[in-house]
């Protein structure tokens, strides 16, 4: 195991292992940062690509595992895994549930959404910022994997701004646009209007 101190934090990483999936066979490497554990999912040719596709996917248990229709998370994860399987690249599965408010608070936010609040209003009403995510562990992962340039799969301008400051060159932004449904239309409208997502 590799260990590294970073601003009083210790990030522990696993070895690289083989993972066959329905999208293809990937290499995977896990990282433990405090109580959060993140996963790097790499195409087999990832190290040989000068400008790989990269998606930083924020954990969404309800979408990713259960297929929730309230968000576009599961569709975005599917899209990213299909793209890196075909074109080569990396998906970082970033374990910061509910924009980093945790599962209990996310379900409380869903309860408020059931009462008519939007996703941002619900977070604020619970005493959180609209987006509590911290990407410092992701920066560590990208640099640990030797990334210098990337084609970033995202709609989120905050992610673009963060990664531009890391010294890793974003040579292209690939939109993560997926099909909408009647349950997530307002959610996506809020992401566009209030969080500035490029939808």
mmCIF file of C-alpha atoms in Angstrom, residues 34-184:
data_model
loop_
_atom_site.group_PDB
_atom_site.id
_atom_site.type_symbol
_atom_site.label_atom_id
_atom_site.label_comp_id
_atom_site.label_asym_id
_atom_site.label_seq_id
_atom_site.Cartn_x
_atom_site.Cartn_y
_atom_site.Cartn_z
ATOM 1 C CA UNK A 34 -10.517 9.614 5.915
ATOM 2 C CA UNK A 35 -13.971 8.025 5.977
ATOM 3 C CA UNK A 36 -14.467 8.297 2.225
ATOM 4 C CA UNK A 37 -13.262 5.728 -0.282
ATOM 5 C CA UNK A 38 -13.045 6.586 -3.981
ATOM 6 C CA UNK A 39 -12.511 4.389 -7.040
ATOM 7 C CA UNK A 40 -10.508 5.009 -10.212
ATOM 8 C CA UNK A 41 -11.900 2.993 -13.138
ATOM 9 C CA UNK A 42 -9.458 2.917 -16.081
ATOM 10 C CA UNK A 43 -9.606 1.507 -19.572
ATOM 11 C CA UNK A 44 -6.861 -1.033 -20.229
ATOM 12 C CA UNK A 45 -5.096 1.444 -22.551
ATOM 13 C CA UNK A 46 -5.464 4.430 -20.180
ATOM 14 C CA UNK A 47 -1.717 4.862 -19.569
ATOM 15 C CA UNK A 48 -1.006 4.916 -23.325
ATOM 16 C CA UNK A 49 -3.446 7.742 -24.169
ATOM 17 C CA UNK A 50 -2.042 11.264 -24.192
ATOM 18 C CA UNK A 51 -5.457 12.973 -23.826
ATOM 19 C CA UNK A 52 -7.785 10.420 -22.184
ATOM 20 C CA UNK A 53 -11.469 10.946 -21.528
ATOM 21 C CA UNK A 54 -12.047 11.655 -17.822
ATOM 22 C CA UNK A 55 -15.299 11.732 -15.860
ATOM 23 C CA UNK A 56 -15.409 12.610 -12.151
ATOM 24 C CA UNK A 57 -18.690 11.018 -11.125
ATOM 25 C CA UNK A 58 -20.155 12.060 -7.785
ATOM 26 C CA UNK A 59 -21.692 9.183 -5.871
ATOM 27 C CA UNK A 60 -25.480 8.861 -6.075
ATOM 28 C CA UNK A 61 -26.664 5.679 -4.390
ATOM 29 C CA UNK A 62 -30.305 6.224 -5.350
ATOM 30 C CA UNK A 63 -29.436 6.798 -9.003
ATOM 31 C CA UNK A 64 -26.403 4.574 -9.509
ATOM 32 C CA UNK A 65 -27.616 1.519 -7.572
ATOM 33 C CA UNK A 66 -31.416 1.751 -7.622
ATOM 34 C CA UNK A 67 -32.040 3.570 -10.915
ATOM 35 C CA UNK A 68 -33.763 6.648 -9.471
ATOM 36 C CA UNK A 69 -35.515 8.770 -12.091
ATOM 37 C CA UNK A 70 -35.257 11.928 -9.943
ATOM 38 C CA UNK A 71 -31.778 12.722 -11.309
ATOM 39 C CA UNK A 72 -29.533 12.077 -14.321
ATOM 40 C CA UNK A 73 -26.682 10.466 -12.338
ATOM 41 C CA UNK A 74 -27.093 6.835 -13.398
ATOM 42 C CA UNK A 75 -27.409 7.835 -17.063
ATOM 43 C CA UNK A 76 -24.260 9.963 -16.819
ATOM 44 C CA UNK A 77 -22.304 7.107 -15.217
ATOM 45 C CA UNK A 78 -23.466 4.692 -17.940
ATOM 46 C CA UNK A 79 -22.483 7.202 -20.633
ATOM 47 C CA UNK A 80 -19.009 7.735 -19.133
ATOM 48 C CA UNK A 81 -18.275 4.012 -18.713
ATOM 49 C CA UNK A 82 -19.413 3.306 -22.281
ATOM 50 C CA UNK A 83 -17.237 6.142 -23.615
ATOM 51 C CA UNK A 84 -14.069 5.120 -21.770
ATOM 52 C CA UNK A 85 -14.639 1.511 -22.775
ATOM 53 C CA UNK A 86 -14.728 2.531 -26.452
ATOM 54 C CA UNK A 87 -12.311 5.479 -26.581
ATOM 55 C CA UNK A 88 -10.115 4.934 -23.514
ATOM 56 C CA UNK A 89 -10.000 6.934 -20.328
ATOM 57 C CA UNK A 90 -10.829 7.164 -16.657
ATOM 58 C CA UNK A 91 -13.889 7.474 -14.422
ATOM 59 C CA UNK A 92 -13.250 8.579 -10.848
ATOM 60 C CA UNK A 93 -16.146 7.429 -8.676
ATOM 61 C CA UNK A 94 -16.139 10.242 -6.110
ATOM 62 C CA UNK A 95 -17.779 9.088 -2.866
ATOM 63 C CA UNK A 96 -19.455 12.329 -1.816
ATOM 64 C CA UNK A 97 -23.119 11.394 -1.700
ATOM 65 C CA UNK A 98 -25.714 14.084 -2.312
ATOM 66 C CA UNK A 99 -23.166 16.771 -3.279
ATOM 67 C CA UNK A 100 -21.379 15.749 -0.059
ATOM 68 C CA UNK A 101 -24.224 16.116 2.458
ATOM 69 C CA UNK A 102 -24.533 12.345 2.980
ATOM 70 C CA UNK A 103 -27.357 9.895 2.426
ATOM 71 C CA UNK A 104 -29.548 10.788 5.443
ATOM 72 C CA UNK A 105 -29.480 14.481 4.559
ATOM 73 C CA UNK A 106 -30.019 13.711 0.877
ATOM 74 C CA UNK A 107 -33.199 11.770 1.700
ATOM 75 C CA UNK A 108 -34.303 14.663 3.935
ATOM 76 C CA UNK A 109 -33.704 16.922 0.923
ATOM 77 C CA UNK A 110 -35.857 14.564 -1.167
ATOM 78 C CA UNK A 111 -38.592 14.935 1.471
ATOM 79 C CA UNK A 112 -38.413 18.721 1.070
ATOM 80 C CA UNK A 113 -38.508 18.295 -2.711
ATOM 81 C CA UNK A 114 -41.697 16.255 -2.258
ATOM 82 C CA UNK A 115 -43.101 19.365 -0.554
ATOM 83 C CA UNK A 116 -42.227 21.591 -3.523
ATOM 84 C CA UNK A 117 -38.679 22.827 -2.847
ATOM 85 C CA UNK A 118 -36.091 22.446 -5.604
ATOM 86 C CA UNK A 119 -32.757 20.641 -5.083
ATOM 87 C CA UNK A 120 -30.864 23.840 -4.192
ATOM 88 C CA UNK A 121 -33.590 25.239 -1.900
ATOM 89 C CA UNK A 122 -33.762 21.895 -0.078
ATOM 90 C CA UNK A 123 -30.013 21.874 0.638
ATOM 91 C CA UNK A 124 -30.110 25.474 1.878
ATOM 92 C CA UNK A 125 -33.135 24.780 4.097
ATOM 93 C CA UNK A 126 -31.201 21.900 5.708
ATOM 94 C CA UNK A 127 -28.342 24.307 6.522
ATOM 95 C CA UNK A 128 -25.953 23.288 3.742
ATOM 96 C CA UNK A 129 -24.459 25.145 0.818
ATOM 97 C CA UNK A 130 -25.943 24.353 -2.574
ATOM 98 C CA UNK A 131 -22.849 22.210 -3.303
ATOM 99 C CA UNK A 132 -20.585 20.927 -0.503
ATOM 100 C CA UNK A 133 -18.240 18.829 -2.646
ATOM 101 C CA UNK A 134 -14.474 18.926 -2.102
ATOM 102 C CA UNK A 135 -12.350 17.799 -5.064
ATOM 103 C CA UNK A 136 -8.945 17.725 -3.350
ATOM 104 C CA UNK A 137 -8.894 13.907 -3.166
ATOM 105 C CA UNK A 138 -9.765 13.786 -6.869
ATOM 106 C CA UNK A 139 -6.802 16.035 -7.659
ATOM 107 C CA UNK A 140 -4.580 13.631 -5.689
ATOM 108 C CA UNK A 141 -5.984 10.652 -7.654
ATOM 109 C CA UNK A 142 -5.504 12.300 -11.056
ATOM 110 C CA UNK A 143 -1.918 13.238 -10.234
ATOM 111 C CA UNK A 144 -1.209 9.803 -8.726
ATOM 112 C CA UNK A 145 -2.300 8.288 -12.045
ATOM 113 C CA UNK A 146 0.062 10.618 -13.916
ATOM 114 C CA UNK A 147 -2.573 12.649 -15.732
ATOM 115 C CA UNK A 148 -1.237 15.696 -17.605
ATOM 116 C CA UNK A 149 -4.029 16.352 -20.133
ATOM 117 C CA UNK A 150 -7.659 15.262 -20.327
ATOM 118 C CA UNK A 151 -10.875 15.477 -22.261
ATOM 119 C CA UNK A 152 -13.267 16.182 -19.391
ATOM 120 C CA UNK A 153 -16.788 14.725 -19.502
ATOM 121 C CA UNK A 154 -18.903 17.199 -17.528
ATOM 122 C CA UNK A 155 -21.698 19.761 -17.585
ATOM 123 C CA UNK A 156 -20.509 21.361 -14.340
ATOM 124 C CA UNK A 157 -18.555 24.649 -14.623
ATOM 125 C CA UNK A 158 -17.340 24.278 -11.007
ATOM 126 C CA UNK A 159 -15.539 21.065 -11.927
ATOM 127 C CA UNK A 160 -13.991 22.770 -14.948
ATOM 128 C CA UNK A 161 -12.820 25.707 -12.794
ATOM 129 C CA UNK A 162 -11.367 23.397 -10.142
ATOM 130 C CA UNK A 163 -9.446 21.186 -12.548
ATOM 131 C CA UNK A 164 -8.098 24.175 -14.481
ATOM 132 C CA UNK A 165 -6.340 25.192 -11.230
ATOM 133 C CA UNK A 166 -4.654 21.798 -10.773
ATOM 134 C CA UNK A 167 -2.240 22.251 -13.665
ATOM 135 C CA UNK A 168 -3.857 19.388 -15.599
ATOM 136 C CA UNK A 169 -4.776 20.670 -19.061
ATOM 137 C CA UNK A 170 -8.393 20.322 -20.182
ATOM 138 C CA UNK A 171 -8.062 20.018 -23.947
ATOM 139 C CA UNK A 172 -11.787 19.492 -24.542
ATOM 140 C CA UNK A 173 -15.068 19.417 -22.640
ATOM 141 C CA UNK A 174 -17.377 16.563 -23.570
ATOM 142 C CA UNK A 175 -21.036 17.226 -22.604
ATOM 143 C CA UNK A 176 -22.706 14.586 -20.406
ATOM 144 C CA UNK A 177 -26.186 15.073 -21.814
ATOM 145 C CA UNK A 178 -28.609 12.201 -21.302
ATOM 146 C CA UNK A 179 -32.312 11.611 -21.777
ATOM 147 C CA UNK A 180 -34.702 13.525 -19.507
ATOM 148 C CA UNK A 181 -37.944 12.246 -18.008
ATOM 149 C CA UNK A 182 -40.922 13.798 -16.231
ATOM 150 C CA UNK A 183 -39.348 13.131 -12.808
ATOM 151 C CA UNK A 184 -36.032 14.905 -13.419
#
